[in-house]
Coordinates of C-alpha atoms in Angstrom, one line a residue:
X831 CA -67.1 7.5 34.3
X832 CA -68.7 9.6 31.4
X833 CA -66.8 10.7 28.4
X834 CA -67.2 14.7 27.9
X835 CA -66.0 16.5 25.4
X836 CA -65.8 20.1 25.2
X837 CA -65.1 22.5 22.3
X838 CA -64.2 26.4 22.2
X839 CA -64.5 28.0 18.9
X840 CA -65.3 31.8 18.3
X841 CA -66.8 31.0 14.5
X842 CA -68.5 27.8 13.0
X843 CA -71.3 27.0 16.3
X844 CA -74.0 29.8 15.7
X845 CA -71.7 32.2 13.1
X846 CA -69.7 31.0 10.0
X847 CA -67.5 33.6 8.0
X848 CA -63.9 31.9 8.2
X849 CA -61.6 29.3 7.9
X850 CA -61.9 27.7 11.7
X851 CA -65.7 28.0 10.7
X852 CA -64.9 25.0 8.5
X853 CA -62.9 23.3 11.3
X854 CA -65.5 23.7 13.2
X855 CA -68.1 22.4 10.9
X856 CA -66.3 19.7 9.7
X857 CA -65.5 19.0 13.5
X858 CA -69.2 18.8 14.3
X859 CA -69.8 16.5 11.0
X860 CA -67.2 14.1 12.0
X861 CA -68.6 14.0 15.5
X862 CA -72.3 13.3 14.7
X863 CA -70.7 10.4 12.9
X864 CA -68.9 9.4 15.6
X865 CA -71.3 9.3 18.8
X866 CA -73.2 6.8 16.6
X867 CA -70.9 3.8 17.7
X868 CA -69.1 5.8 20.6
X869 CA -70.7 7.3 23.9
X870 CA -69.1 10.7 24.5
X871 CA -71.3 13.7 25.9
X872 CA -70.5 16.9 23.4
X873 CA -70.8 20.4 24.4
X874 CA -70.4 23.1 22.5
X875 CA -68.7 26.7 23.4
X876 CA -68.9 29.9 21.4
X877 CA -68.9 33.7 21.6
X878 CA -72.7 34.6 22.1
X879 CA -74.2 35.8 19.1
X880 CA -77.2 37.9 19.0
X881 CA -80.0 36.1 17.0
X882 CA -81.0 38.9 15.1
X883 CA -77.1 40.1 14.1
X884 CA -75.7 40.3 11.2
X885 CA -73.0 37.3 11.8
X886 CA -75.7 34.7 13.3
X887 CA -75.9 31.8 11.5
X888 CA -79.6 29.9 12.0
X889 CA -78.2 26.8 9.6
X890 CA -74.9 26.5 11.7
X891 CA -76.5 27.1 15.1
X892 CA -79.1 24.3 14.7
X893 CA -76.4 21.9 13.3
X894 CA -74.7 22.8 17.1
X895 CA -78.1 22.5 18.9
X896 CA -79.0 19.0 17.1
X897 CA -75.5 17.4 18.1
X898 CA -75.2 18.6 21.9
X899 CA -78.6 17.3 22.8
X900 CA -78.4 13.9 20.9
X901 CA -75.1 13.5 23.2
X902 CA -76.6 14.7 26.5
X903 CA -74.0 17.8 26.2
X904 CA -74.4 21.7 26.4
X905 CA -74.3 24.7 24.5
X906 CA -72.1 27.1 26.4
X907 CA -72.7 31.4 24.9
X908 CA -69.6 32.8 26.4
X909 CA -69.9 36.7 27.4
X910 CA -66.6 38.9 26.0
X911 CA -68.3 42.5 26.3
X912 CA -69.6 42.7 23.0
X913 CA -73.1 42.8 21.4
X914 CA -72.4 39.9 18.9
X915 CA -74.0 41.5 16.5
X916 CA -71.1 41.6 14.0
X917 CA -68.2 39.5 12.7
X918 CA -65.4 41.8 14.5
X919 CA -67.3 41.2 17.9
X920 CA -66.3 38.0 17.4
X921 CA -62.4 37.9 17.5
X922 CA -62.1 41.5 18.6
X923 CA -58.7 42.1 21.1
X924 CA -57.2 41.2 24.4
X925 CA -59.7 42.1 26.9
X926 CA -62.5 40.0 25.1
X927 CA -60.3 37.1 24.9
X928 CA -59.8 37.3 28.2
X929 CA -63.4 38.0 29.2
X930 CA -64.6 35.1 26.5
X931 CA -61.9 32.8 28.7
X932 CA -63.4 33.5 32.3
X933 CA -67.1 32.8 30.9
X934 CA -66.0 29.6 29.7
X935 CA -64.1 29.0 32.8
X936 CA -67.2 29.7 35.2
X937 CA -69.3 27.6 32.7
X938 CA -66.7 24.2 33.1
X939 CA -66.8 25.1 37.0
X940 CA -70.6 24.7 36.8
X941 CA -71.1 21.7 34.1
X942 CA -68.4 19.4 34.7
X943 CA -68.7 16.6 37.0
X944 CA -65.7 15.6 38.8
X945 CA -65.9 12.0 38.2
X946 CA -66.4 12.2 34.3
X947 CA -63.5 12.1 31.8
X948 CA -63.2 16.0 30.3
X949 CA -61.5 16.9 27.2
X950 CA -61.3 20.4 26.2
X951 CA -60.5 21.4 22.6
X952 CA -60.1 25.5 22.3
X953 CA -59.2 26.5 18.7
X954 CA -57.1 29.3 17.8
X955 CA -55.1 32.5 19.9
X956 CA -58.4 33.5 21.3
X957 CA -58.6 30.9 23.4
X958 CA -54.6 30.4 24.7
X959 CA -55.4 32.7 27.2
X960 CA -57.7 30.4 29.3
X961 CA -54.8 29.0 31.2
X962 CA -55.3 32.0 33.6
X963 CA -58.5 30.4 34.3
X964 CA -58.0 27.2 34.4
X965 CA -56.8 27.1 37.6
X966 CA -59.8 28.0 39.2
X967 CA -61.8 24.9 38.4
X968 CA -61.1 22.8 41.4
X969 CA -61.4 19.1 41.8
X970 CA -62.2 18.3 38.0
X971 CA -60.7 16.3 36.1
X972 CA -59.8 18.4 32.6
X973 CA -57.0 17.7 30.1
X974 CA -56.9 20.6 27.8
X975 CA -55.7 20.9 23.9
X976 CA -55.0 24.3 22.6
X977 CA -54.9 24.6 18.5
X978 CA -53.8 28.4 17.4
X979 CA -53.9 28.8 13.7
X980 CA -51.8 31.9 13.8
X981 CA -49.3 34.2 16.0
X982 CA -47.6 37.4 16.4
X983 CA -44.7 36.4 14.6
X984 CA -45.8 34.8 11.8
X985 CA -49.1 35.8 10.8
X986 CA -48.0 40.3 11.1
X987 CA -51.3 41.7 11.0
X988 CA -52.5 44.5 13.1
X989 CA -50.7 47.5 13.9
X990 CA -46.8 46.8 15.5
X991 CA -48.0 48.0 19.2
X992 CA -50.9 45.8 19.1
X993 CA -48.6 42.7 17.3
X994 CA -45.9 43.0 19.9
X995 CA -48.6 43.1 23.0
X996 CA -50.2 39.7 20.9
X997 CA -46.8 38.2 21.4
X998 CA -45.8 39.0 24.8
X999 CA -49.5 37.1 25.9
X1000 CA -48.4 34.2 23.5
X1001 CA -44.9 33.5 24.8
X1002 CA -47.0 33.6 28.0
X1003 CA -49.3 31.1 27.6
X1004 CA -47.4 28.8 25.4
X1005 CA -44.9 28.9 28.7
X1006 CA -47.6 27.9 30.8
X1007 CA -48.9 25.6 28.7
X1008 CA -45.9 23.3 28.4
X1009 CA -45.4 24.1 32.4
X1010 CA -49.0 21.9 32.9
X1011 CA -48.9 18.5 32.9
X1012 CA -52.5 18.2 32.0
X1013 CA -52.6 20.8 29.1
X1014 CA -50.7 20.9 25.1
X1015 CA -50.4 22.4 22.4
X1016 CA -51.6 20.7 19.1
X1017 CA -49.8 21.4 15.5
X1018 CA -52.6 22.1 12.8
X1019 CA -49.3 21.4 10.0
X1020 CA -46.0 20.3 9.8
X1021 CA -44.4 23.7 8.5
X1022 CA -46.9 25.5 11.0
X1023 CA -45.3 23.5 14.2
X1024 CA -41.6 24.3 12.9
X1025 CA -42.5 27.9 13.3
X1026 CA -44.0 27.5 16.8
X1027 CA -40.5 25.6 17.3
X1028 CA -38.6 28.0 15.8
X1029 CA -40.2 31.3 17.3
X1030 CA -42.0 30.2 20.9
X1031 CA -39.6 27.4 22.0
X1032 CA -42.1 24.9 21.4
X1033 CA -41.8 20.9 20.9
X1034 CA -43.6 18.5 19.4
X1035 CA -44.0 14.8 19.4
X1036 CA -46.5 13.0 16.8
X1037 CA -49.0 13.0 19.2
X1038 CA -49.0 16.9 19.2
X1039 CA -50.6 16.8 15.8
X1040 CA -54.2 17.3 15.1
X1041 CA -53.4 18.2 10.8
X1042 CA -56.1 20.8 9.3
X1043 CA -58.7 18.8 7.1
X1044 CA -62.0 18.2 5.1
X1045 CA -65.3 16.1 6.1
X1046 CA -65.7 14.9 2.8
X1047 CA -69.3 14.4 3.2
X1048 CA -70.2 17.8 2.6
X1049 CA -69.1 18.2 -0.7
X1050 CA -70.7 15.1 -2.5
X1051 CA -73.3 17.5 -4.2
X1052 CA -70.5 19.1 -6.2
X1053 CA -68.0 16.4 -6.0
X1054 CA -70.4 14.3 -8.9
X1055 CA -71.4 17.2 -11.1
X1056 CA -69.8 19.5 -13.7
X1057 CA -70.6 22.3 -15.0
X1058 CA -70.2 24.8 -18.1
X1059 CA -69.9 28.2 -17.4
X1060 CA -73.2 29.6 -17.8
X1061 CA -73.9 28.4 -14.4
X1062 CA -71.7 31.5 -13.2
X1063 CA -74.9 33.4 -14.3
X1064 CA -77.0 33.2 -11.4
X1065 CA -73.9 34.3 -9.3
X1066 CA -74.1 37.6 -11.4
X1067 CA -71.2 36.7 -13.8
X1068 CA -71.2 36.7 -17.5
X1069 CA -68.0 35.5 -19.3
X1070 CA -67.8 34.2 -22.8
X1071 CA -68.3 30.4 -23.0
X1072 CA -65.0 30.1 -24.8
X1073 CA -63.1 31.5 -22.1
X1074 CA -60.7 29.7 -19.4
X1075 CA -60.9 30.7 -15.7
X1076 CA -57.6 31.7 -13.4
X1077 CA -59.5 31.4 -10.3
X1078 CA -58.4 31.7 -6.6
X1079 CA -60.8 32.3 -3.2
X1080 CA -60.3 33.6 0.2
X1081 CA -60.8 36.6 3.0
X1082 CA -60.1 40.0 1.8
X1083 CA -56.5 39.2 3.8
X1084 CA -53.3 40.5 3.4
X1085 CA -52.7 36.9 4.8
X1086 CA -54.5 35.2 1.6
X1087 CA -52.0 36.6 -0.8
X1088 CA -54.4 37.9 -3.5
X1089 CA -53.0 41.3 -3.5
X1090 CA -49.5 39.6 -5.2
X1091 CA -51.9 36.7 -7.2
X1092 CA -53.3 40.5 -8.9
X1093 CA -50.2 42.4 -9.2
X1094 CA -48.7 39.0 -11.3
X1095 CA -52.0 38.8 -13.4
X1096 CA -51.6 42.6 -14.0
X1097 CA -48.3 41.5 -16.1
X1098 CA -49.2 38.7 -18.2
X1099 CA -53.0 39.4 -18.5
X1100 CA -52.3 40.6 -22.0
X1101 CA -50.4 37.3 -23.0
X1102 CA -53.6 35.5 -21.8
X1103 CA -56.2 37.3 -24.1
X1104 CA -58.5 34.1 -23.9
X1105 CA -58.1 34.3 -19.5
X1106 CA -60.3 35.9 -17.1
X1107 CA -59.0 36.5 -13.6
X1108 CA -61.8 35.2 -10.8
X1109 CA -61.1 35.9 -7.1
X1110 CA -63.7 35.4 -4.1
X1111 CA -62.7 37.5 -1.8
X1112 CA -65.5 38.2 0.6
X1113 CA -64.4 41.7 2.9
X1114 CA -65.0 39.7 6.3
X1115 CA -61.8 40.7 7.7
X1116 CA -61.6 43.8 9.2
X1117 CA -59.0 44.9 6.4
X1118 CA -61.0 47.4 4.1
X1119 CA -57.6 49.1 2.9
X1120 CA -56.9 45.8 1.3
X1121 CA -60.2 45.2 -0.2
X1122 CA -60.9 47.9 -1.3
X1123 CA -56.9 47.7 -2.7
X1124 CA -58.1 44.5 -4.8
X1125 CA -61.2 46.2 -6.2
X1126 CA -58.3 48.9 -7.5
X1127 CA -56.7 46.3 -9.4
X1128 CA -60.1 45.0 -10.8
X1129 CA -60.9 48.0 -12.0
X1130 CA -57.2 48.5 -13.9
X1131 CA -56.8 45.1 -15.1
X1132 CA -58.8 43.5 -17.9
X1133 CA -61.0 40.4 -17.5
X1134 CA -60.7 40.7 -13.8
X1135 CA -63.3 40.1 -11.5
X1136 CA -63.6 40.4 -7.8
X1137 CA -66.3 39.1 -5.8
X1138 CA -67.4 40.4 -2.5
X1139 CA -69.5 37.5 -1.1
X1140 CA -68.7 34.2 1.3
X1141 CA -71.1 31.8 -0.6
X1142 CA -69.7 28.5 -0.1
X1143 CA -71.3 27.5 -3.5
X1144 CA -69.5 29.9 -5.8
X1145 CA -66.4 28.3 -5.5
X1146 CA -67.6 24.7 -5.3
X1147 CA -69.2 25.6 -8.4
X1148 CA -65.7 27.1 -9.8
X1149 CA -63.9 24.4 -9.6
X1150 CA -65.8 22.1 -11.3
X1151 CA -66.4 24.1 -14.2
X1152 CA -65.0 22.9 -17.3
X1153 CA -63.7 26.1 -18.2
X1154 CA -61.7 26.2 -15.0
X1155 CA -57.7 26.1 -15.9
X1156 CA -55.8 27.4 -12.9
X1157 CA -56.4 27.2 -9.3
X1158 CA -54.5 29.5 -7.0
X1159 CA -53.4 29.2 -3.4
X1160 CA -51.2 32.3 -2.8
X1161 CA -51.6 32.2 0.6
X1162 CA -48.3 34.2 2.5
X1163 CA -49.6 33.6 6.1
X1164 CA -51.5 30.5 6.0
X1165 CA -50.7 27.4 8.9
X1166 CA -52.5 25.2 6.3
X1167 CA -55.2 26.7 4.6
X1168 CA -58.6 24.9 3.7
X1169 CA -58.7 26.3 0.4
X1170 CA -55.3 24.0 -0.7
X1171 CA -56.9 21.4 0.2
X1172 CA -60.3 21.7 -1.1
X1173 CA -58.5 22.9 -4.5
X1174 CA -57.2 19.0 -4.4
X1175 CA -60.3 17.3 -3.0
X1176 CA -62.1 19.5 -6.5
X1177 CA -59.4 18.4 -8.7
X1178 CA -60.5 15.1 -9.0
X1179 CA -61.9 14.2 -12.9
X1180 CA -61.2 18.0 -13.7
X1181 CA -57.9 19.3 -15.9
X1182 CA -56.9 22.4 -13.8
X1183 CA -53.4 23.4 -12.7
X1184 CA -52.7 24.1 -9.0
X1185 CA -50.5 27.2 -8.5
X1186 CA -49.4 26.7 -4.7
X1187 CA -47.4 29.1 -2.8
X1188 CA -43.9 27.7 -1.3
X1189 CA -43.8 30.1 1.4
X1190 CA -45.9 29.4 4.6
X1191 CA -48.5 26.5 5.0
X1192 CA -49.5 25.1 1.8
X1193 CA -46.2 23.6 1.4
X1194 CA -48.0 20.9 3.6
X1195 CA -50.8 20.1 1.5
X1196 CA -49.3 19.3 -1.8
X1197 CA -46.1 17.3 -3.5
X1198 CA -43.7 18.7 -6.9
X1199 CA -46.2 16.3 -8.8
X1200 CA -49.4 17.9 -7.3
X1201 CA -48.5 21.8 -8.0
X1202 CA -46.7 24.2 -9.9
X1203 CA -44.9 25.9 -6.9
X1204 CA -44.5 30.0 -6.5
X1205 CA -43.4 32.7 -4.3
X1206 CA -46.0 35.0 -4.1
X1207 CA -43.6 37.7 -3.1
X1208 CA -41.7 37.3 -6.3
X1209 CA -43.3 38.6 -9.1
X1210 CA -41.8 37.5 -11.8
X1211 CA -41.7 33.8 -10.8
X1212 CA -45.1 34.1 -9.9
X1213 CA -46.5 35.2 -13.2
X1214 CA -44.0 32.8 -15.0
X1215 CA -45.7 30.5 -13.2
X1216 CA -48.9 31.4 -13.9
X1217 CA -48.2 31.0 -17.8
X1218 CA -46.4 27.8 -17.1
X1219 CA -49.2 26.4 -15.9
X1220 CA -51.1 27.9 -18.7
X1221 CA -48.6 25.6 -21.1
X1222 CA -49.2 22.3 -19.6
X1223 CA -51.1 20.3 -21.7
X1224 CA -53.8 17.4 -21.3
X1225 CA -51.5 14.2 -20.2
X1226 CA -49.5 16.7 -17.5
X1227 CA -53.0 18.0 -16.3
X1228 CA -54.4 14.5 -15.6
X1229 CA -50.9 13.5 -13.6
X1230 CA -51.3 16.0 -11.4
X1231 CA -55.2 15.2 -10.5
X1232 CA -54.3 11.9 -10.5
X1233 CA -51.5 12.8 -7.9
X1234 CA -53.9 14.9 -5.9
X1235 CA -56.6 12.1 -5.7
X1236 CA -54.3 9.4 -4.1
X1237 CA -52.9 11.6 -1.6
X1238 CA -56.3 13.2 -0.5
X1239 CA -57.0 10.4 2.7
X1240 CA -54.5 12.1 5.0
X1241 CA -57.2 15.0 5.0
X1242 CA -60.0 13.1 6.1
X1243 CA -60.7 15.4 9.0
X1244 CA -63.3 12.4 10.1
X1245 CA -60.4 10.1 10.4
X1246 CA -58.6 12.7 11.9
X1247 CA -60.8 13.1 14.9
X1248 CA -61.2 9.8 15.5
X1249 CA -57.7 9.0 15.4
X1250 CA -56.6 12.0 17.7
X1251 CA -59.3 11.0 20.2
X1252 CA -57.8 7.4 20.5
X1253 CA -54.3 8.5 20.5
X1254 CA -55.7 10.3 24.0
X1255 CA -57.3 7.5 25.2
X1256 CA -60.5 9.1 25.3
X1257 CA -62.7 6.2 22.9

C-alpha cells in the first residue's frame, strides 16, 4: 500500500500573493525535506493559472513541479470558470468554489488508486465545500483534513448578503464534516478554534490541531545579516540615517488592522519627531476603498510612508535594520497571522519592540514578556502603546528578544508537518 498525499490550495503552487501562499510554501519546503527519509507520493492541487497572467508565479510553480515528480505525484489545475489570469480569479465566490471542488473531485476519481493510503489536505473556506463531492469517489480509500483560515462570522468582509450566504454554506459543511467519519476539521490556532467552537458548534481534540508556522530555512539569508538604513534605497525609500522605524506589513485588509495602526500614529506622530511610520501594504485584496483609505492617511500624516508592493524582501530587510524600533501586528481578523510570527523569528539579535494586538489571532503567537499588547480598536491605548514601546529602553528590549527566541520552536512548521502526519498514522 502506497502513501499519497494530496494538497488543495488556491495560492502558493503556481501563484503567491497571500498568507496561505506562505503555508503553502513552507508546506512544500517541509515536505521536500521530508520525502528524503519517508516514501509518500505528493500531488499538488490548485486553481489553474494562465502562464502568461498577471498572478502566475514561474518561481513557485517550478518549486510545485520539482516536488510532485521527485515523489511520483501529480499536479492537479482545477477549472472554477475563470481565466486565471488575476489574483481575484483566484478566490472569487460561491459558484467557483464549488466548480474548483467538482474539478478536484473528478481529478481524485481518476488518480487515486484504491489500494493506496490517501490523505487530502484542502486549505481554507474555498475548499469546505468539497464534501458535496466527496461522495462521488467510490471505492477509495480517502481521509480528508479541512483547514479554513477564516469565516463568516469572524473574519466580516464582503457585503452583509454575500457574508450571510458565506455562513449558511459554512454551518453546512462544518455539519457534514463532523457527520463523516473519515473527514475533520483542523485548528490553525488556539483562539482561532474557540471561535469555530463558539460560533459553528465545533470540537476539538489535540489531534485537531495543525498550528500556523514558519520553515525556517527560508529565511537564513536575512536571519545572519543586518543592515543600516540606506539599504531602504534600492526599495525607493530615503529616510534620514538618524531616524527610527515604526514598521508594520500586510494586505491592504480591513482584516490587517492598518487602517487603526494609522489613525493612532496620526495622534502621537508629532511626539515622535525622530519616527517615521513604514507600512507594506501591497493592494492584493480586492479592497481598493481601504487602500486607497491608507494612502489618505499617508498623505496627511508626516513621516508616513505606504508601500504598494508584495516583495518578500522589503520586510525581511526591515526587520533587521538597525534603525528598526517598533514592529506592529494590528491584525483585527487574523486566525494567526504569519507576520507575528515572522516579527519573532526577526527579533532575534535586534532591539525592536513588538506591538501585538489582543483581539483575534496573535494572542496565540506571543506571551506579556514577548509584546506590548493593544486593542487596535482603541485608540488611545493603542497609541499609548505605541509611545510605551517607544520608552523601553536597552535591557527591556533584549528580554523581550530573548523571550521571543526561546519560544520560537513551536513554529517550526517542518516539525509541524511531520508531527501531524504521524499523529495520523500516515509515516
Amino acid at each position: 500500500m502506497a502513501k499519497h498525499l494530496i494538497i488543495a490550495s488556491y495560492d502558493g503552487i503556481s501563484t503567491y500573493y497571500c498568507g496561505i501562499g506562505t503555508t503553502m510554501q513552507d508546506t512544500i519546503s517541509s515536505l521536500g525535506d521530508l520525502v528524503n527519509s519517508e516514501k509518500i507520493k505528493i500531488s499538488l492541487a490548485y486553481i489553474s493559472t494562465d502562464p502568461n497572467g498577471k498572478v502566475f508565479d514561474q518561481e513557485r510553480f517550478q518549486d510545485s513541479v520539482e516536488l510532485v515528480k521527485k515523489t511520483g505525484g501529480h499536479l492537479i489545475p482545477l477549472c472554477n470558470g475563470t481565466a486565471g489570469f488575476n489574483e481575484s480569479d483566484m478566490w472569487r465566490s460561491f459558484p467557483q468554489w464549488e466548480y474548483a471542488c467538482a474539478s478536484l473531485a473528478s481529478a481524485l476519481n481518476m488518480i487515486l488508486k484504491n489500494e493506496d493510503d490517501n490523505v487530502l489536505m484542502l486549505h481554507d473556506t474555498p475548499f469546505l465545500l468539497f464534501h458535496k463531492f466527496k461522495q462521488q469517489i467510490f471505492s477509495k480509500k480517502l481521509r480528508c483534513f479541512y483547514m479554513p483560515r477564516s469565516t463568516g462570522l469572524n473574519h466580516k468582509l464582503g457585503d452583509e448578503e454575500w457574508r450571510q450566504k458565506r455562513v449558511e454554506l459554512e454551518k453546512e459543511s462544518f455539519q457534514a464534516i463532523q457527520d463523516d467519519p473519515t473527514a475533520s476539521v483542523l485548528a490553525i490556532g488556539r483562539n482561532f478554534a474557540q471561535h469555530l467552537t463558539t460560533d459553528y458548534g465545533l470540537s476539538f481534540t489535540e489531534n485537531d490541531y495543525l498550528v500556523n508556522g514558519l520553515y525556517f530555512g527560508r529565511y537564513e539569508k536575512f536571519l545572519n545579516r543586518k543592515f543600516d538604513i540606506l539599504e531602504l534605497n534600492k526599495f525607493g525609500i530615503s529616510i534620514d540615517s538618524r531616524s527610527k522605524i515604526i514598521f508594520s506589513w500586510g494586505r491592504a485588509s480591513v482584516a490587517k488592522g492598518l487602517k487603526e495602526l494609522l489613525e493612532a500614529w496620526q495622534e502621537i506622530a508629532e511626539s515622535l519627531p525622530d519616527h517615521y511610520m513604514i507600512i507594506q501594504a501591497p493592494n492584493n485584496s480586492g479592497e481598493d476603498d481601504y487602500f486607497q483609505l491608507l494612502k489618505r492617511y499617508e498623505k496627511e500624516t508626516p513621516r508616513t510612508i505606504v508601500i504598494d508592493d508584495f516583495n518578500l524582501e522589503i520586510w525581511q530587510t526591515m526587520l533587521r535594520i538597525r534603525n528598526t524600533d517598533i514592529v506592529c501586528i494590528p491584525s483585527t481578523m487574523d486566525p494567526i497571522p504569519h507576520t507575528a510570527i515572522e516579527a519573532k523569528l526577526f527579533s532575534a539579535g535586534m532591539e525592536y519592540v513588538i506591538i501585538g494586538s489582543n483581539v483575534d489571532g496573535v494572542k496565540d503567537v506571543y506571551t506579556d514578556d514577548e509584546c506590548v499588547w493593544v486593542n487596535p480598536y482603541n485608540k488611545n491605548e493603542f497609541s499609548n502603546g505605541i509611545l510605551k514601546a517607544g520608552r523601553l529602553d536597552e535591557k527591556e528590549r533584549r528580554s523581550m528578544s530573548e523571550a521571543n527566541s526561546k519560544s520560537l520552536s513551536a513554529y517550526d512548521y517542518a516539525k509541524t508537518m511531520r508531527d501531524f502526519l504521524k499523529k495520523i498514522n500516515f509515516i
